[in-house]
PDB file of C-alpha atoms in Angstrom:
ATOM      1  CA  GLU A   1      -3.367  -6.547  19.185  1.00  0.00           C
ATOM      2  CA  ALA A   2      -2.449  -2.935  18.421  1.00  0.00           C
ATOM      3  CA  GLY A   3      -2.128  -2.112  14.758  1.00  0.00           C
ATOM      4  CA  VAL A   4       0.515  -0.138  12.925  1.00  0.00           C
ATOM      5  CA  THR A   5       0.584   3.387  14.269  1.00  0.00           C
ATOM      6  CA  GLN A   6       1.810   6.416  12.404  1.00  0.00           C
ATOM      7  CA  PHE A   7       2.163   9.981  13.512  1.00  0.00           C
ATOM      8  CA  PRO A   8       1.608  12.687  12.900  1.00  0.00           C
ATOM      9  CA  SER A   9      -1.488  12.034  10.831  1.00  0.00           C
ATOM     10  CA  HIS A  10      -1.039  15.381   9.091  1.00  0.00           C
ATOM     11  CA  SER A  11       1.894  17.733   8.741  1.00  0.00           C
ATOM     12  CA  VAL A  12       2.113  21.036   6.915  1.00  0.00           C
ATOM     13  CA  ILE A  13       5.597  22.495   6.642  1.00  0.00           C
ATOM     14  CA  GLU A  14       7.331  25.125   4.599  1.00  0.00           C
ATOM     15  CA  LYS A  15       9.788  24.304   1.874  1.00  0.00           C
ATOM     16  CA  GLY A  16      13.245  23.944   3.359  1.00  0.00           C
ATOM     17  CA  GLN A  17      12.057  22.786   6.761  1.00  0.00           C
ATOM     18  CA  THR A  18      12.618  19.370   8.283  1.00  0.00           C
ATOM     19  CA  VAL A  19       9.920  16.857   9.097  1.00  0.00           C
ATOM     20  CA  THR A  20      10.180  13.527  10.864  1.00  0.00           C
ATOM     21  CA  LEU A  21       7.526  10.872  10.436  1.00  0.00           C
ATOM     22  CA  ARG A  22       7.226   7.977  12.841  1.00  0.00           C
ATOM     23  CA  CYS A  23       5.913   4.459  12.455  1.00  0.00           C
ATOM     24  CA  ASP A  24       5.299   1.953  15.232  1.00  0.00           C
ATOM     25  CA  PRO A  25       4.840  -1.505  13.716  1.00  0.00           C
ATOM     26  CA  ILE A  26       3.008  -4.407  15.239  1.00  0.00           C
ATOM     27  CA  SER A  27       5.128  -5.873  18.000  1.00  0.00           C
ATOM     28  CA  GLY A  28       7.125  -8.829  16.750  1.00  0.00           C
ATOM     29  CA  HIS A  29       6.931  -7.876  13.070  1.00  0.00           C
ATOM     30  CA  ASP A  30      10.511  -7.906  11.823  1.00  0.00           C
ATOM     31  CA  ASN A  31       9.632  -6.389   8.447  1.00  0.00           C
ATOM     32  CA  LEU A  32       8.793  -2.714   8.205  1.00  0.00           C
ATOM     33  CA  TYR A  33       8.092  -0.878   4.959  1.00  0.00           C
ATOM     34  CA  TRP A  34       7.686   2.729   3.993  1.00  0.00           C
ATOM     35  CA  TYR A  35       5.560   3.691   0.983  1.00  0.00           C
ATOM     36  CA  ARG A  36       4.446   6.994  -0.499  1.00  0.00           C
ATOM     37  CA  ARG A  37       1.507   8.088  -2.611  1.00  0.00           C
ATOM     38  CA  VAL A  38       1.962  11.310  -4.517  1.00  0.00           C
ATOM     39  CA  MET A  39      -1.321  12.842  -5.674  1.00  0.00           C
ATOM     40  CA  GLY A  40      -2.696  11.186  -8.769  1.00  0.00           C
ATOM     41  CA  LYS A  41      -0.099   8.438  -8.813  1.00  0.00           C
ATOM     42  CA  GLU A  42       0.081   4.918  -7.500  1.00  0.00           C
ATOM     43  CA  ILE A  43       1.628   4.106  -4.141  1.00  0.00           C
ATOM     44  CA  LYS A  44       5.367   3.599  -4.480  1.00  0.00           C
ATOM     45  CA  PHE A  45       7.803   1.636  -2.360  1.00  0.00           C
ATOM     46  CA  LEU A  46      10.438   3.622  -0.473  1.00  0.00           C
ATOM     47  CA  LEU A  47      12.325   1.146   1.682  1.00  0.00           C
ATOM     48  CA  HIS A  48      12.223  -2.053   3.670  1.00  0.00           C
ATOM     49  CA  PHE A  49      13.721  -2.822   7.066  1.00  0.00           C
ATOM     50  CA  VAL A  50      14.318  -6.264   8.458  1.00  0.00           C
ATOM     51  CA  LYS A  51      14.680  -5.644  12.158  1.00  0.00           C
ATOM     52  CA  GLU A  52      17.107  -2.713  12.333  1.00  0.00           C
ATOM     53  CA  SER A  53      18.790  -3.363   8.957  1.00  0.00           C
ATOM     54  CA  LYS A  54      17.878  -1.744   5.665  1.00  0.00           C
ATOM     55  CA  GLN A  55      17.038  -4.658   3.390  1.00  0.00           C
ATOM     56  CA  ASP A  56      16.161  -2.535   0.379  1.00  0.00           C
ATOM     57  CA  GLU A  57      16.209   1.242   0.046  1.00  0.00           C
ATOM     58  CA  SER A  58      15.996   1.341  -3.731  1.00  0.00           C
ATOM     59  CA  GLY A  59      12.813   3.419  -3.640  1.00  0.00           C
ATOM     60  CA  MET A  60      14.222   6.327  -1.637  1.00  0.00           C
ATOM     61  CA  PRO A  61      13.988   9.364  -3.935  1.00  0.00           C
ATOM     62  CA  ASN A  62      17.211  11.107  -2.920  1.00  0.00           C
ATOM     63  CA  ASN A  63      19.538  11.813  -0.029  1.00  0.00           C
ATOM     64  CA  ARG A  64      17.120  14.284   1.543  1.00  0.00           C
ATOM     65  CA  PHE A  65      15.293  11.243   2.890  1.00  0.00           C
ATOM     66  CA  LEU A  66      16.739   9.374   5.854  1.00  0.00           C
ATOM     67  CA  ALA A  67      15.098   6.373   7.481  1.00  0.00           C
ATOM     68  CA  GLU A  68      16.110   4.701  10.700  1.00  0.00           C
ATOM     69  CA  ARG A  69      14.890   1.828  12.792  1.00  0.00           C
ATOM     70  CA  THR A  70      17.023   1.807  15.875  1.00  0.00           C
ATOM     71  CA  GLY A  71      16.635  -1.319  17.960  1.00  0.00           C
ATOM     72  CA  GLY A  72      14.391  -2.890  15.368  1.00  0.00           C
ATOM     73  CA  THR A  73      11.219  -1.430  16.840  1.00  0.00           C
ATOM     74  CA  TYR A  74       9.758   1.852  15.634  1.00  0.00           C
ATOM     75  CA  SER A  75      11.042   3.620  12.551  1.00  0.00           C
ATOM     76  CA  THR A  76      11.446   7.254  11.607  1.00  0.00           C
ATOM     77  CA  LEU A  77      11.557   8.830   8.175  1.00  0.00           C
ATOM     78  CA  LYS A  78      13.132  12.264   8.074  1.00  0.00           C
ATOM     79  CA  VAL A  79      12.889  14.627   5.145  1.00  0.00           C
ATOM     80  CA  GLN A  80      15.492  17.397   5.235  1.00  0.00           C
ATOM     81  CA  PRO A  81      15.172  19.863   3.628  1.00  0.00           C
ATOM     82  CA  ALA A  82      11.631  19.309   2.401  1.00  0.00           C
ATOM     83  CA  GLU A  83      10.713  20.246  -1.167  1.00  0.00           C
ATOM     84  CA  LEU A  84       7.296  20.827  -2.712  1.00  0.00           C
ATOM     85  CA  GLU A  85       7.391  17.497  -4.585  1.00  0.00           C
ATOM     86  CA  ASP A  86       7.716  15.646  -1.283  1.00  0.00           C
ATOM     87  CA  SER A  87       4.051  16.303  -0.574  1.00  0.00           C
ATOM     88  CA  GLY A  88       1.970  13.161  -0.416  1.00  0.00           C
ATOM     89  CA  VAL A  89       0.746  10.468   1.918  1.00  0.00           C
ATOM     90  CA  TYR A  90       3.408   8.343   3.556  1.00  0.00           C
ATOM     91  CA  PHE A  91       2.319   4.863   4.591  1.00  0.00           C
ATOM     92  CA  CYS A  92       4.074   2.430   6.822  1.00  0.00           C
ATOM     93  CA  ALA A  93       3.381  -1.302   6.873  1.00  0.00           C
ATOM     94  CA  SER A  94       4.698  -4.200   8.878  1.00  0.00           C
ATOM     95  CA  ARG A  95       4.723  -7.920   8.294  1.00  0.00           C
ATOM     96  CA  GLN A  96       5.968 -11.080   9.915  1.00  0.00           C
ATOM     97  CA  THR A  97       8.704 -12.949   8.107  1.00  0.00           C
ATOM     98  CA  GLY A  98       7.434 -15.770   5.897  1.00  0.00           C
ATOM     99  CA  GLY A  99       5.708 -15.905   2.526  1.00  0.00           C
ATOM    100  CA  SER A 100       2.239 -16.567   3.854  1.00  0.00           C
ATOM    101  CA  TYR A 101       1.949 -13.437   5.964  1.00  0.00           C
ATOM    102  CA  GLY A 102       0.143 -10.365   4.763  1.00  0.00           C
ATOM    103  CA  TYR A 103       0.851  -6.725   5.374  1.00  0.00           C
ATOM    104  CA  THR A 104      -0.680  -4.508   8.036  1.00  0.00           C
ATOM    105  CA  PHE A 105      -0.756  -0.869   7.103  1.00  0.00           C
ATOM    106  CA  GLY A 106      -0.852   2.260   9.177  1.00  0.00           C
ATOM    107  CA  SER A 107      -3.276   5.096   8.515  1.00  0.00           C
ATOM    108  CA  GLY A 108      -0.617   7.173   6.832  1.00  0.00           C
ATOM    109  CA  THR A 109       0.859  10.623   7.334  1.00  0.00           C
ATOM    110  CA  ARG A 110      -0.354  13.304   4.957  1.00  0.00           C
ATOM    111  CA  LEU A 111       2.571  15.642   4.325  1.00  0.00           C
ATOM    112  CA  THR A 112       2.013  18.975   2.674  1.00  0.00           C
ATOM    113  CA  VAL A 113       5.008  21.115   1.797  1.00  0.00           C
ATOM    114  CA  VAL A 114       4.120  24.727   1.007  1.00  0.00           C
TER     115      VAL A 114
ATOM    116  CA  LYS B   1       3.103   1.678 -18.432  1.00  0.00           C
ATOM    117  CA  ASN B   2       2.703   0.592 -14.834  1.00  0.00           C
ATOM    118  CA  GLU B   3       3.493  -3.002 -13.980  1.00  0.00           C
ATOM    119  CA  VAL B   4       0.087  -3.321 -12.280  1.00  0.00           C
ATOM    120  CA  GLU B   5      -2.961  -2.007 -14.118  1.00  0.00           C
ATOM    121  CA  GLN B   6      -6.454  -1.778 -12.681  1.00  0.00           C
ATOM    122  CA  SER B   7      -9.797  -1.218 -14.343  1.00  0.00           C
ATOM    123  CA  PRO B   8     -11.996   0.612 -14.128  1.00  0.00           C
ATOM    124  CA  GLN B   9     -10.412   3.670 -12.515  1.00  0.00           C
ATOM    125  CA  ASN B  10     -13.785   4.849 -11.253  1.00  0.00           C
ATOM    126  CA  LEU B  11     -16.949   2.873 -10.703  1.00  0.00           C
ATOM    127  CA  THR B  12     -20.387   3.986  -9.581  1.00  0.00           C
ATOM    128  CA  ALA B  13     -22.960   1.361  -8.657  1.00  0.00           C
ATOM    129  CA  GLN B  14     -26.405   1.170  -7.135  1.00  0.00           C
ATOM    130  CA  GLU B  15     -26.825  -0.549  -3.817  1.00  0.00           C
ATOM    131  CA  GLY B  16     -27.305  -4.274  -4.321  1.00  0.00           C
ATOM    132  CA  GLU B  17     -25.395  -4.516  -7.587  1.00  0.00           C
ATOM    133  CA  PHE B  18     -22.678  -7.089  -8.251  1.00  0.00           C
ATOM    134  CA  ILE B  19     -19.323  -5.367  -8.731  1.00  0.00           C
ATOM    135  CA  THR B  20     -16.143  -6.517 -10.434  1.00  0.00           C
ATOM    136  CA  ILE B  21     -12.782  -4.789 -10.322  1.00  0.00           C
ATOM    137  CA  ASN B  22      -9.983  -6.096 -12.502  1.00  0.00           C
ATOM    138  CA  CYS B  23      -6.229  -6.188 -12.077  1.00  0.00           C
ATOM    139  CA  SER B  24      -3.625  -7.171 -14.654  1.00  0.00           C
ATOM    140  CA  TYR B  25       0.084  -7.356 -14.017  1.00  0.00           C
ATOM    141  CA  SER B  26       3.092  -7.751 -16.258  1.00  0.00           C
ATOM    142  CA  VAL B  27       5.698  -9.111 -13.846  1.00  0.00           C
ATOM    143  CA  GLY B  28       6.262 -12.483 -12.245  1.00  0.00           C
ATOM    144  CA  ILE B  29       4.725 -12.538  -8.809  1.00  0.00           C
ATOM    145  CA  SER B  30       4.803 -14.550  -5.634  1.00  0.00           C
ATOM    146  CA  ALA B  31       1.536 -13.120  -4.302  1.00  0.00           C
ATOM    147  CA  LEU B  32      -1.202 -10.630  -5.161  1.00  0.00           C
ATOM    148  CA  HIS B  33      -2.993  -8.445  -2.637  1.00  0.00           C
ATOM    149  CA  TRP B  34      -6.307  -6.647  -2.662  1.00  0.00           C
ATOM    150  CA  LEU B  35      -6.410  -3.637  -0.361  1.00  0.00           C
ATOM    151  CA  GLN B  36      -9.143  -1.208   0.638  1.00  0.00           C
ATOM    152  CA  GLN B  37      -8.833   2.433   1.579  1.00  0.00           C
ATOM    153  CA  HIS B  38     -11.826   4.413   2.825  1.00  0.00           C
ATOM    154  CA  PRO B  39     -11.797   8.194   2.366  1.00  0.00           C
ATOM    155  CA  GLY B  40      -9.380   9.709   4.853  1.00  0.00           C
ATOM    156  CA  GLY B  41      -8.599   6.294   6.243  1.00  0.00           C
ATOM    157  CA  GLY B  42      -5.763   3.868   6.312  1.00  0.00           C
ATOM    158  CA  ILE B  43      -5.219   0.866   4.085  1.00  0.00           C
ATOM    159  CA  VAL B  44      -6.800  -2.431   5.030  1.00  0.00           C
ATOM    160  CA  SER B  45      -5.659  -5.739   3.598  1.00  0.00           C
ATOM    161  CA  LEU B  46      -8.582  -7.712   2.167  1.00  0.00           C
ATOM    162  CA  PHE B  47      -6.945 -10.687   0.493  1.00  0.00           C
ATOM    163  CA  MET B  48      -3.565 -12.188  -0.272  1.00  0.00           C
ATOM    164  CA  LEU B  49      -3.638 -14.679  -3.143  1.00  0.00           C
ATOM    165  CA  SER B  50      -1.131 -16.819  -4.928  1.00  0.00           C
ATOM    166  CA  SER B  51      -3.612 -19.064  -6.733  1.00  0.00           C
ATOM    167  CA  GLY B  52      -7.282 -19.872  -7.071  1.00  0.00           C
ATOM    168  CA  LYS B  53      -9.990 -18.069  -5.209  1.00  0.00           C
ATOM    169  CA  LYS B  54     -10.708 -16.688  -1.739  1.00  0.00           C
ATOM    170  CA  LYS B  55     -13.975 -15.552  -0.200  1.00  0.00           C
ATOM    171  CA  HIS B  56     -14.668 -13.383   2.825  1.00  0.00           C
ATOM    172  CA  GLY B  57     -18.241 -12.375   3.445  1.00  0.00           C
ATOM    173  CA  ARG B  58     -19.513 -10.584   0.339  1.00  0.00           C
ATOM    174  CA  LEU B  59     -16.042 -10.258  -1.140  1.00  0.00           C
ATOM    175  CA  ILE B  60     -14.511 -12.765  -3.538  1.00  0.00           C
ATOM    176  CA  ALA B  61     -11.034 -12.578  -5.056  1.00  0.00           C
ATOM    177  CA  THR B  62      -9.786 -14.733  -7.894  1.00  0.00           C
ATOM    178  CA  ILE B  63      -6.465 -15.006  -9.648  1.00  0.00           C
ATOM    179  CA  ASN B  64      -5.369 -16.587 -12.918  1.00  0.00           C
ATOM    180  CA  ILE B  65      -1.604 -16.923 -12.810  1.00  0.00           C
ATOM    181  CA  GLN B  66      -1.269 -17.975 -16.462  1.00  0.00           C
ATOM    182  CA  GLU B  67      -3.178 -14.917 -17.659  1.00  0.00           C
ATOM    183  CA  LYS B  68      -1.618 -12.616 -15.015  1.00  0.00           C
ATOM    184  CA  HIS B  69      -5.031 -11.370 -14.024  1.00  0.00           C
ATOM    185  CA  SER B  70      -7.040 -11.057 -10.837  1.00  0.00           C
ATOM    186  CA  SER B  71     -10.565  -9.918 -10.087  1.00  0.00           C
ATOM    187  CA  LEU B  72     -12.227  -8.636  -6.949  1.00  0.00           C
ATOM    188  CA  HIS B  73     -15.972  -9.179  -6.773  1.00  0.00           C
ATOM    189  CA  ILE B  74     -18.412  -7.607  -4.345  1.00  0.00           C
ATOM    190  CA  THR B  75     -21.841  -9.199  -4.115  1.00  0.00           C
ATOM    191  CA  ALA B  76     -24.891  -7.267  -2.917  1.00  0.00           C
ATOM    192  CA  SER B  77     -22.952  -4.014  -2.766  1.00  0.00           C
ATOM    193  CA  HIS B  78     -23.687  -1.510  -0.029  1.00  0.00           C
ATOM    194  CA  PRO B  79     -22.851   2.183   0.393  1.00  0.00           C
ATOM    195  CA  ARG B  80     -20.340   1.262   3.108  1.00  0.00           C
ATOM    196  CA  ASP B  81     -18.351  -0.556   0.391  1.00  0.00           C
ATOM    197  CA  SER B  82     -17.528   2.849  -1.101  1.00  0.00           C
ATOM    198  CA  ALA B  83     -13.750   3.095  -1.006  1.00  0.00           C
ATOM    199  CA  VAL B  84     -10.648   2.882  -3.163  1.00  0.00           C
ATOM    200  CA  TYR B  85      -9.694  -0.716  -3.934  1.00  0.00           C
ATOM    201  CA  ILE B  86      -6.038  -1.274  -4.662  1.00  0.00           C
ATOM    202  CA  CYS B  87      -4.341  -4.227  -6.287  1.00  0.00           C
ATOM    203  CA  ALA B  88      -0.701  -4.830  -5.346  1.00  0.00           C
ATOM    204  CA  VAL B  89       1.762  -7.606  -6.104  1.00  0.00           C
ATOM    205  CA  ASN B  90       4.866  -9.043  -4.528  1.00  0.00           C
ATOM    206  CA  GLY B  91       7.345  -9.317  -7.350  1.00  0.00           C
ATOM    207  CA  TRP B  92       9.284 -12.503  -7.895  1.00  0.00           C
ATOM    208  CA  GLY B  93      13.014 -12.674  -8.506  1.00  0.00           C
ATOM    209  CA  ASP B  94      14.453  -9.587 -10.158  1.00  0.00           C
ATOM    210  CA  TYR B  95      11.109  -7.847 -10.361  1.00  0.00           C
ATOM    211  CA  GLY B  96      10.608  -7.741  -6.667  1.00  0.00           C
ATOM    212  CA  GLY B  97      13.811  -6.236  -5.403  1.00  0.00           C
ATOM    213  CA  SER B  98      13.840  -7.433  -1.853  1.00  0.00           C
ATOM    214  CA  GLN B  99      10.875  -9.694  -2.675  1.00  0.00           C
ATOM    215  CA  GLY B 100       9.127  -8.151   0.259  1.00  0.00           C
ATOM    216  CA  ASN B 101       8.008  -4.888  -1.159  1.00  0.00           C
ATOM    217  CA  LEU B 102       4.807  -4.311  -3.088  1.00  0.00           C
ATOM    218  CA  ILE B 103       4.119  -2.939  -6.566  1.00  0.00           C
ATOM    219  CA  PHE B 104       0.798  -1.098  -6.561  1.00  0.00           C
ATOM    220  CA  GLY B 105      -1.895  -0.344  -9.068  1.00  0.00           C
ATOM    221  CA  LYS B 106      -3.418   3.126  -9.108  1.00  0.00           C
ATOM    222  CA  GLY B 107      -6.600   1.936  -7.438  1.00  0.00           C
ATOM    223  CA  THR B 108     -10.261   1.816  -8.364  1.00  0.00           C
ATOM    224  CA  LYS B 109     -12.545   4.347  -6.720  1.00  0.00           C
ATOM    225  CA  LEU B 110     -15.885   2.706  -5.998  1.00  0.00           C
ATOM    226  CA  SER B 111     -18.985   4.654  -5.070  1.00  0.00           C
ATOM    227  CA  VAL B 112     -22.118   2.740  -4.146  1.00  0.00           C
ATOM    228  CA  LYS B 113     -25.295   4.833  -4.160  1.00  0.00           C
ATOM    229  CA  PRO B 114     -28.229   3.968  -1.908  1.00  0.00           C
TER     230      PRO B 114
END
């Protein structure tokens, strides 16, 4: 079974540019989550999709962040325009529905805004 | 104060030593997770607990719901165990938002010397 795939693995962009991160969850996992770790801090929740619907986007920092999951398969997270404080590692995870299922994480995308 | 606190933040051990990492949380939870992240790598789920104790190879995880505390033990530690170990919880009710997202501790960086 393929795991959760994220790309790019690294991205360096200038302040003001746009970056799009992609996450391919495990096939059949309805739940998809985005998380972010800013240097020196704990990983923080960004948002949660159930299939193509946003279940909870309470962790999204501001309206420069836009997440989509068209068709309930892969998801994209776009940052536009990027700011210096957006730098960090963005993780995606997927999970089957049901309380007994654990999370499978991707390897993360390290975003550096200069 | 973070809702999930881990100790110690950093831990250095000699190969073969018994290791304990602690996690305390202040919110009601439906499950607690222990995760592992190797340098430059993705996050791997080690355990998901809601009560009692689980064992996998040299790793043991315990949870005390009444005391809101969990421990991760590594027996006969090995240099390949060197990684960041992260405790995360699924909140319950109001604490958990969508009840699917995770609240993370800052992690414990473990280094096992040969």
